[in-house]
Tab-separated table of C-alpha atoms and ligand atoms in Angstrom:
chain	number	residue	atom	x	y	z
T	1	MET	CA	14.092	159.912	109.916
T	2	GLN	CA	13.162	156.289	110.383
T	3	SER	CA	15.634	154.838	107.855
T	4	ASN	CA	18.360	154.259	110.467
T	5	LEU	CA	16.211	152.592	113.098
T	6	TRP	CA	18.206	149.390	112.520
T	7	ASP	CA	21.509	148.668	110.754
T	8	ASP	CA	20.499	145.405	109.046
T	9	LEU	CA	17.268	143.490	108.629
T	10	TRP	CA	16.928	139.865	107.505
T	11	ILE	CA	13.492	139.120	106.042
T	12	ASN	CA	11.549	136.090	104.819
T	13	CYS	CA	13.248	133.763	107.281
T	14	GLN	CA	12.191	130.526	108.887
T	15	LEU	CA	13.429	131.563	112.296
T	16	PHE	CA	14.303	129.068	115.040
T	17	THR	CA	15.134	131.088	118.153
T	18	MET	CA	15.742	128.067	120.480
T	19	GLU	CA	14.234	130.034	123.372
T	20	HIS	CA	11.752	127.289	124.330
T	21	ASP	CA	12.509	124.135	122.374
T	22	LEU	CA	13.105	125.114	118.756
T	23	SER	CA	10.678	128.097	118.943
T	24	PHE	CA	9.788	128.423	115.283
T	25	ILE	CA	8.579	131.706	113.756
T	26	LYS	CA	7.340	131.397	110.192
T	27	ASN	CA	7.897	134.190	107.615
T	28	ALA	CA	10.016	136.003	110.130
T	29	ALA	CA	12.355	138.980	110.238
T	30	ILE	CA	15.297	139.679	112.499
T	31	ALA	CA	16.851	143.115	112.928
T	32	VAL	CA	20.297	144.110	114.156
T	33	LYS	CA	21.512	147.362	115.646
T	34	GLU	CA	25.103	147.859	116.812
T	35	GLY	CA	25.827	144.133	116.882
T	36	LYS	CA	22.786	143.215	118.984
T	37	ILE	CA	19.398	141.778	118.080
T	38	ALA	CA	17.051	144.780	118.019
T	39	TRP	CA	13.803	143.128	116.917
T	40	LEU	CA	12.456	139.778	115.787
T	41	GLY	CA	9.038	138.479	114.863
T	42	ALA	CA	6.754	137.834	111.904
T	43	VAL	CA	7.377	139.978	108.824
T	44	SER	CA	3.694	140.951	108.994
T	45	ASP	CA	4.321	142.507	112.434
T	46	LEU	CA	7.197	144.753	111.292
T	47	PRO	CA	6.430	148.345	112.305
T	48	GLY	CA	6.804	149.589	108.704
T	49	SER	CA	8.117	148.543	105.311
T	50	PRO	CA	11.565	146.855	105.527
T	51	GLU	CA	13.200	149.645	103.480
T	52	SER	CA	11.926	152.263	105.925
T	53	LEU	CA	13.378	150.408	108.908
T	54	ALA	CA	16.944	149.392	108.101
T	55	ALA	CA	19.886	150.555	106.046
T	56	ILE	CA	20.546	147.081	104.605
T	57	ILE	CA	17.938	144.417	103.827
T	58	HIS	CA	18.838	140.725	103.379
T	59	ASP	CA	16.094	138.630	101.773
T	60	VAL	CA	16.881	135.015	102.745
T	61	LYS	CA	14.038	133.598	100.651
T	62	GLU	CA	12.509	131.259	103.232
T	63	LYS	CA	15.825	129.739	104.356
T	64	CYS	CA	16.278	128.716	107.990
T	65	ILE	CA	18.032	130.825	110.611
T	66	THR	CA	19.296	129.443	113.918
T	67	PRO	CA	21.489	130.953	116.619
T	68	GLY	CA	25.217	130.697	115.911
T	69	LEU	CA	26.460	127.313	117.068
T	70	ILE	CA	28.533	127.025	120.239
T	71	ASP	CA	31.265	124.431	120.715
T	72	CYS	CA	31.518	124.517	124.510
T	73	HIS	CA	34.346	121.971	125.010
T	74	THR	CA	37.509	121.815	122.915
T	75	HIS	CA	41.241	121.302	123.367
T	76	LEU	CA	41.965	122.472	119.836
T	77	VAL	CA	45.251	124.246	120.582
T	78	TYR	CA	47.934	121.558	120.457
T	79	ALA	CA	50.922	120.525	118.368
T	80	GLY	CA	51.430	117.239	116.523
T	81	ASN	CA	48.926	114.413	116.492
T	82	ARG	CA	48.484	110.875	117.775
T	83	TYR	CA	47.705	108.693	114.760
T	84	HIS	CA	50.240	106.132	116.015
T	85	GLU	CA	48.182	105.651	119.199
T	86	PHE	CA	45.041	105.273	117.167
T	87	ALA	CA	46.714	102.363	115.379
T	88	LEU	CA	47.769	100.863	118.736
T	89	ARG	CA	44.263	101.142	120.114
T	90	LEU	CA	42.856	99.446	117.012
T	91	GLN	CA	45.162	96.542	117.859
T	92	GLY	CA	43.720	96.337	121.365
T	93	ALA	CA	45.724	98.747	123.575
T	94	SER	CA	43.484	100.836	125.822
T	95	TYR	CA	43.610	104.623	126.278
T	96	GLU	CA	44.525	104.108	129.929
T	97	THR	CA	47.360	101.650	129.168
T	98	ILE	CA	48.867	104.043	126.641
T	99	ALA	CA	48.642	106.908	129.145
T	100	GLN	CA	50.216	104.807	131.922
T	101	ALA	CA	53.098	103.919	129.603
T	102	GLY	CA	53.903	107.619	129.196
T	103	GLY	CA	52.066	108.194	125.907
T	104	GLY	CA	48.704	109.849	125.560
T	105	ILE	CA	48.472	113.387	126.920
T	106	GLN	CA	52.216	113.339	127.761
T	107	PHE	CA	53.079	112.850	124.097
T	108	THR	CA	51.096	115.947	123.135
T	109	VAL	CA	52.580	117.901	126.050
T	110	ALA	CA	56.096	117.263	124.710
T	111	LYS	CA	55.086	118.380	121.193
T	112	THR	CA	53.229	121.436	122.455
T	113	ARG	CA	56.047	122.542	124.737
T	114	ALA	CA	58.513	122.240	121.835
T	115	ALA	CA	56.388	124.210	119.351
T	116	SER	CA	56.998	127.913	118.783
T	117	ASP	CA	54.087	130.331	119.217
T	118	GLU	CA	53.746	130.557	115.434
T	119	GLU	CA	53.827	126.791	114.867
T	120	LEU	CA	51.219	126.257	117.541
T	121	PHE	CA	49.030	129.003	116.123
T	122	PHE	CA	49.169	127.748	112.522
T	123	GLN	CA	48.572	124.112	113.504
T	124	SER	CA	45.625	125.069	115.707
T	125	ILE	CA	43.833	127.722	113.685
T	126	LYS	CA	42.993	125.181	110.943
T	127	ARG	CA	40.818	123.338	113.431
T	128	ALA	CA	39.065	126.505	114.549
T	129	GLU	CA	38.479	127.489	110.911
T	130	ALA	CA	36.775	124.149	110.224
T	131	LEU	CA	34.360	124.817	113.099
T	132	VAL	CA	33.685	128.409	112.019
T	133	LYS	CA	32.876	127.181	108.492
T	134	GLU	CA	30.064	125.120	110.032
T	135	GLY	CA	28.471	128.086	111.804
T	136	VAL	CA	30.291	128.063	115.152
T	137	THR	CA	30.287	131.615	116.550
T	138	THR	CA	31.426	130.841	120.117
T	139	LEU	CA	34.178	128.410	120.954
T	140	GLU	CA	35.692	127.270	124.212
T	141	ILE	CA	39.387	126.375	124.127
T	142	LYS	CA	41.183	124.696	127.018
T	143	SER	CA	44.857	124.777	127.892
T	144	GLY	CA	46.350	121.643	129.436
T	145	TYR	CA	49.092	120.491	127.045
T	146	GLY	CA	51.652	122.870	128.544
T	147	LEU	CA	51.579	121.943	132.231
T	148	ASP	CA	54.117	124.626	133.135
T	149	LEU	CA	53.696	128.366	133.328
T	150	ALA	CA	55.416	129.303	130.063
T	151	SER	CA	53.674	126.640	127.989
T	152	GLU	CA	50.209	127.190	129.480
T	153	LEU	CA	50.650	130.917	128.775
T	154	LYS	CA	51.677	130.101	125.211
T	155	MET	CA	48.606	127.923	124.646
T	156	LEU	CA	46.164	130.457	126.046
T	157	ARG	CA	47.731	133.334	124.104
T	158	VAL	CA	47.355	131.286	120.917
T	159	ALA	CA	43.737	130.514	121.813
T	160	LYS	CA	43.030	134.203	122.401
T	161	ARG	CA	44.689	135.149	119.105
T	162	ILE	CA	42.442	132.682	117.259
T	163	GLY	CA	39.449	134.630	118.583
T	164	GLU	CA	41.026	137.875	117.406
T	165	VAL	CA	41.553	136.751	113.813
T	166	LEU	CA	38.453	134.630	113.183
T	167	PRO	CA	34.810	135.714	113.498
T	168	VAL	CA	34.335	133.670	116.654
T	169	ASP	CA	34.284	134.460	120.371
T	170	VAL	CA	36.816	132.304	122.158
T	171	THR	CA	36.393	131.571	125.854
T	172	LEU	CA	39.516	130.449	127.674
T	173	THR	CA	39.601	127.559	130.130
T	174	PHE	CA	42.667	126.768	132.206
T	175	LEU	CA	43.119	122.989	132.377
T	176	GLY	CA	46.492	122.939	134.142
T	177	ALA	CA	45.249	119.913	136.090
T	178	HIS	CA	44.984	117.779	132.943
T	179	ALA	CA	47.870	115.387	133.615
T	180	LEU	CA	50.930	115.207	135.818
T	181	PRO	CA	53.943	116.664	133.960
T	182	PRO	CA	57.078	114.477	133.926
T	183	GLU	CA	58.990	116.801	136.268
T	184	TYR	CA	56.321	116.252	138.961
T	185	LYS	CA	56.187	112.451	138.658
T	186	ASN	CA	54.828	110.981	141.929
T	187	LYS	CA	54.309	114.509	143.306
T	188	PRO	CA	50.695	115.299	142.337
T	189	ASP	CA	49.997	117.465	145.385
T	190	GLU	CA	53.014	119.623	144.680
T	191	TYR	CA	51.887	120.002	141.082
T	192	ILE	CA	48.387	121.037	142.181
T	193	GLU	CA	50.078	123.606	144.428
T	194	LEU	CA	51.919	124.965	141.371
T	195	VAL	CA	48.693	125.033	139.329
T	196	CYS	CA	46.771	126.904	142.035
T	197	HIS	CA	49.389	129.250	143.404
T	198	GLU	CA	51.956	129.824	140.668
T	199	ILE	CA	50.284	129.368	137.296
T	200	LEU	CA	46.666	130.410	137.805
T	201	PRO	CA	47.433	133.798	139.431
T	202	VAL	CA	49.619	134.794	136.461
T	203	LEU	CA	47.028	133.693	133.892
T	204	ALA	CA	44.276	135.522	135.755
T	205	ALA	CA	46.382	138.695	135.966
T	206	GLU	CA	46.939	138.508	132.199
T	207	ASN	CA	43.210	138.077	131.607
T	208	LEU	CA	43.781	134.710	129.952
T	209	VAL	CA	41.250	132.622	131.840
T	210	ASP	CA	37.452	132.561	132.064
T	211	ALA	CA	37.044	129.132	133.628
T	212	VAL	CA	39.062	126.442	135.368
T	213	ASP	CA	38.779	122.733	134.534
T	214	ILE	CA	40.346	119.531	135.929
T	215	PHE	CA	40.565	115.943	134.661
T	216	CYS	CA	39.354	113.983	137.655
T	217	GLU	CA	40.056	110.320	136.972
T	218	ARG	CA	42.161	107.435	138.280
T	219	ILE	CA	44.809	108.215	135.609
T	220	ALA	CA	44.759	111.933	136.444
T	221	PHE	CA	43.724	113.748	139.672
T	222	ASP	CA	41.638	112.732	142.689
T	223	LEU	CA	38.733	114.386	144.481
T	224	ALA	CA	40.866	116.100	147.145
T	225	GLN	CA	43.035	117.637	144.426
T	226	ALA	CA	39.931	118.683	142.484
T	227	GLU	CA	38.556	120.369	145.577
T	228	ARG	CA	41.720	122.448	145.939
T	229	VAL	CA	41.453	123.533	142.314
T	230	PHE	CA	37.751	124.437	142.696
T	231	LYS	CA	38.414	126.453	145.863
T	232	THR	CA	41.165	128.404	144.128
T	233	ALA	CA	38.967	129.019	141.076
T	234	LYS	CA	36.333	130.455	143.388
T	235	GLU	CA	38.874	132.749	145.058
T	236	PHE	CA	39.674	134.121	141.597
T	237	ASN	CA	35.981	134.399	140.761
T	238	LEU	CA	36.372	132.028	137.815
T	239	LYS	CA	33.822	129.592	136.459
T	240	ILE	CA	34.295	125.910	137.211
T	241	LYS	CA	34.169	123.000	134.770
T	242	CYS	CA	35.200	119.379	135.240
T	243	HIS	CA	36.139	116.344	133.122
T	244	ALA	CA	34.194	113.849	135.195
T	245	GLU	CA	33.127	110.193	135.148
T	246	GLN	CA	34.682	109.526	131.713
T	247	LEU	CA	36.370	106.209	132.515
T	248	SER	CA	35.025	105.492	136.017
T	249	ASP	CA	32.559	106.851	138.607
T	250	SER	CA	34.682	108.934	140.971
T	251	GLY	CA	31.999	111.307	142.282
T	252	ALA	CA	33.732	114.280	140.642
T	253	ALA	CA	30.558	115.553	138.980
T	254	GLN	CA	28.853	115.773	142.348
T	255	LEU	CA	31.790	117.609	143.889
T	256	ALA	CA	31.973	120.058	140.977
T	257	ALA	CA	28.226	120.702	141.241
T	258	GLN	CA	28.639	121.462	144.960
T	259	TYR	CA	31.142	124.135	143.939
T	260	GLY	CA	28.627	125.610	141.474
T	261	ALA	CA	30.262	124.281	138.284
T	262	VAL	CA	28.732	125.663	135.082
T	263	SER	CA	29.273	122.260	133.486
T	264	VAL	CA	30.588	118.762	134.026
T	265	ASP	CA	31.699	116.946	130.918
T	266	HIS	CA	31.869	113.359	129.515
T	267	LEU	CA	29.768	111.578	132.223
T	268	GLU	CA	29.517	108.045	130.814
T	269	PHE	CA	29.836	106.653	134.373
T	270	LEU	CA	27.657	109.286	136.108
T	271	SER	CA	25.477	107.835	138.901
T	272	GLU	CA	21.908	108.799	139.821
T	273	ASP	CA	23.220	110.712	142.855
T	274	GLY	CA	25.490	112.590	140.477
T	275	VAL	CA	22.551	113.422	138.207
T	276	MET	CA	20.565	114.705	141.194
T	277	ALA	CA	23.487	116.913	142.247
T	278	LEU	CA	23.640	118.438	138.759
T	279	ALA	CA	19.902	119.133	138.792
T	280	LYS	CA	20.157	120.829	142.178
T	281	ALA	CA	23.052	123.079	141.108
T	282	ASN	CA	21.680	123.736	137.587
T	283	THR	CA	24.966	122.437	136.204
T	284	VAL	CA	24.969	121.522	132.511
T	285	ALA	CA	25.851	117.962	131.471
T	286	VAL	CA	28.167	118.255	128.455
T	287	LEU	CA	28.061	115.097	126.342
T	288	LEU	CA	30.943	114.278	124.025
T	289	PRO	CA	29.927	111.654	121.479
T	290	GLY	CA	33.170	112.069	119.501
T	291	ALA	CA	35.276	110.792	122.420
T	292	PHE	CA	32.785	107.996	123.121
T	293	TYR	CA	32.989	106.921	119.477
T	294	PHE	CA	36.742	107.313	119.019
T	295	LEU	CA	37.554	105.356	122.205
T	296	ARG	CA	34.932	102.778	121.224
T	297	GLU	CA	33.340	103.126	124.650
T	298	GLU	CA	30.346	100.986	125.458
T	299	LYS	CA	28.898	102.587	128.557
T	300	LEU	CA	26.391	105.279	127.647
T	301	PRO	CA	25.908	108.427	129.723
T	302	PRO	CA	22.657	108.176	131.758
T	303	ILE	CA	20.525	110.118	129.277
T	304	ASP	CA	17.154	108.976	130.666
T	305	LEU	CA	18.108	110.082	134.174
T	306	LEU	CA	19.414	113.423	132.907
T	307	ARG	CA	16.052	113.914	131.168
T	308	GLN	CA	14.080	112.750	134.186
T	309	TYR	CA	15.844	115.253	136.482
T	310	LYS	CA	15.697	117.965	133.812
T	311	VAL	CA	19.443	118.500	133.638
T	312	PRO	CA	20.306	120.654	130.590
T	313	MET	CA	22.396	118.667	128.115
T	314	ALA	CA	24.979	120.241	125.816
T	315	ILE	CA	26.937	118.616	122.971
T	316	ALA	CA	30.512	119.473	121.979
T	317	THR	CA	33.346	118.165	119.811
T	318	ASP	CA	35.958	117.737	122.608
T	319	CYS	CA	38.378	118.398	119.722
T	320	ASN	CA	41.692	116.925	120.941
T	321	PRO	CA	44.416	114.668	119.524
T	322	GLY	CA	43.869	111.683	121.811
T	323	THR	CA	40.199	110.923	122.261
T	324	SER	CA	38.350	113.058	119.731
T	325	PRO	CA	40.198	114.424	116.689
T	326	VAL	CA	36.919	115.964	115.598
T	327	THR	CA	36.405	119.346	113.947
T	328	SER	CA	32.735	118.983	113.010
T	329	LEU	CA	30.046	120.063	115.445
T	330	LEU	CA	27.414	119.099	112.850
T	331	LEU	CA	28.681	115.519	112.948
T	332	MET	CA	28.375	115.595	116.755
T	333	LEU	CA	24.670	116.462	116.356
T	334	ASN	CA	24.161	113.267	114.419
T	335	MET	CA	26.281	111.156	116.768
T	336	ALA	CA	24.503	112.527	119.844
T	337	CYS	CA	21.303	111.084	118.392
T	338	THR	CA	22.598	107.831	116.906
T	339	LEU	CA	24.952	106.930	119.772
T	340	PHE	CA	23.357	108.619	122.819
T	341	LYS	CA	19.728	108.519	121.642
T	342	LEU	CA	19.114	112.227	122.072
T	343	THR	CA	16.219	113.620	120.082
T	344	PRO	CA	17.177	115.992	117.227
T	345	GLU	CA	15.617	118.848	119.230
T	346	GLU	CA	17.728	117.987	122.281
T	347	ALA	CA	20.845	117.840	120.108
T	348	LEU	CA	20.120	121.251	118.558
T	349	LEU	CA	19.520	122.815	121.976
T	350	GLY	CA	22.782	121.156	123.011
T	351	VAL	CA	24.854	123.245	120.579
T	352	THR	CA	22.937	126.495	121.169
T	353	LYS	CA	20.990	127.320	124.338
T	354	HIS	CA	22.516	124.686	126.615
T	355	ALA	CA	26.022	125.122	125.226
T	356	ALA	CA	25.805	128.828	126.133
T	357	GLN	CA	24.765	127.845	129.651
T	358	ALA	CA	27.713	125.423	129.849
T	359	LEU	CA	29.956	128.471	129.388
T	360	GLY	CA	27.924	130.721	131.693
T	361	LEU	CA	27.002	132.846	128.663
T	362	GLU	CA	23.242	132.245	128.574
T	363	LYS	CA	22.463	135.938	129.055
T	364	THR	CA	24.320	136.966	125.906
T	365	CYS	CA	24.188	134.149	123.344
T	366	GLY	CA	22.809	130.693	122.530
T	367	THR	CA	19.280	131.797	121.636
T	368	LEU	CA	17.828	134.564	119.484
T	369	ALA	CA	16.166	137.265	121.570
T	370	VAL	CA	16.111	141.053	121.658
T	371	GLY	CA	19.214	142.390	123.403
T	372	LYS	CA	21.329	139.307	122.778
T	373	VAL	CA	24.423	139.346	120.601
T	374	ALA	CA	23.485	139.075	116.913
T	375	ASP	CA	25.177	135.743	116.221
T	376	PHE	CA	23.185	133.625	113.794
T	377	VAL	CA	23.460	131.334	110.794
T	378	VAL	CA	21.472	131.130	107.549
T	379	TRP	CA	21.147	127.502	106.428
T	380	ASP	CA	20.043	126.007	103.131
T	381	VAL	CA	17.738	123.494	104.809
T	382	GLU	CA	13.979	123.007	105.098
T	383	HIS	CA	14.240	122.487	108.839
T	384	PRO	CA	17.186	122.508	111.323
T	385	MET	CA	16.621	118.786	111.883
T	386	GLU	CA	18.375	118.355	108.535
T	387	LEU	CA	21.547	119.580	110.257
T	388	VAL	CA	21.271	116.614	112.583
T	389	TYR	CA	20.213	114.093	109.959
T	390	ASN	CA	22.800	114.676	107.217
T	391	ILE	CA	26.351	113.411	107.584
T	392	GLY	CA	29.170	115.254	105.859
T	393	LEU	CA	27.064	117.956	104.212
T	394	ASN	CA	27.573	121.580	105.191
T	395	PRO	CA	24.501	123.588	104.212
T	396	MET	CA	25.669	126.889	105.721
T	397	ILE	CA	24.897	129.876	103.495
T	398	SER	CA	26.176	132.646	105.722
T	399	VAL	CA	27.163	133.364	109.287
T	400	ILE	CA	26.389	136.618	111.054
T	401	LYS	CA	28.781	137.393	113.919
T	402	ASN	CA	28.092	140.435	116.102
T	403	GLY	CA	25.636	141.563	113.421
T	404	LYS	CA	28.201	141.397	110.601
T	405	GLN	CA	27.840	138.942	107.750
T	406	SER	CA	31.053	137.204	106.702
V	501	NIG	O1	38.569	115.284	126.952
V	501	NIG	N1	39.973	113.303	129.243
V	501	NIG	C1	40.861	114.113	129.220
V	501	NIG	N2	41.186	114.960	128.245
V	501	NIG	C2	40.837	114.796	126.877
V	501	NIG	C3	41.770	113.910	126.175
V	501	NIG	C4	43.121	114.472	126.067
V	501	NIG	C5	44.097	113.662	125.250
V	501	NIG	O2	44.058	112.423	125.220
V	501	NIG	O3	44.946	114.334	124.636
V	501	NIG	C6	39.374	114.419	126.728
V	501	NIG	O4	39.017	113.274	126.404
V	502	FE	FE1	37.938	117.153	126.979
């Protein structure tokens, strides 16, 4: 019997696999078996009539299909918000001044520590839902507003639970080295010791961490402290990420690349040496136009150099209460082009293929290919460039997660 060859088959699609640039297949079909992509190609090349091949046929009537979108950098689990700081910044206060005066990340740490598991979950899941509604099927969530063992555990458990209740894969990044908690004031090395030898081992034992990140900046941690965090991450066989060169050029991107980081993120102040180090290590440059916009930054990341050295570029929301209260990855596509001058193709690769690479997941998701997870989105657009061009319109028709339409 051939009727059960595949579980589901989508036909009459304009398929953009993103394997090599957009990789367009006209009048295409895509088949799913047990949550994986089992076949894709032109409808005319199907090895039989659709009805003879799959139990369920979905005729998408020439609509576009892309891989599920990937938001590879978020801090979306947090309590409270920071609208009061936004008002202060509009009056001229800088992000750094607010942080140095004890506001900024510290404000959100206090709120997040005080929130119950349930409060934190219900405040945070709304943000994840907004992303899922726009076709996000893989989402990275960082800790870093707890800064002690109990609160970091609470954040990561909430992040994991979000992935259990929504049709989205959540990857967990431990950002214990986000800011110095008040109880470690003037004792950054002791705090890094706690992060590496008290908190991380517990999180790893509880399977609550896929990657380790650090905010390397003059208002956060220095290169020597970053190196200790990277070494420990390696001992635990965890992926490395780094908030680097956001407000100044510290050389953190280069250091992270030397430790084999999957990504370095922000990068407005990245130097040419830094770019070369990323190219050599095949580290992804994650660009965050929401933070650039919201902080009204003026220095652009070195896009031409990243292109010249063929560094893969990803785009993410950086969803967080201080620098990027953004829950729209589609909007980031537009901003990556208008603010950073990416091409629409580069932006689209930045939320699919290159975003997967920024999470070390390029073998399983980010593009459409046989054997990969069947995560894809049907869009009511003529061409995926419309996703980049429109502002505020959500043309998603349906999202398929692990082969299941929701
Ligand atoms: O990615 N730069 C450090 N961390 C966040 C901001 C965190 C906050 O202000 O709450 C970022 O921009
Ligand atoms: Fe961030």
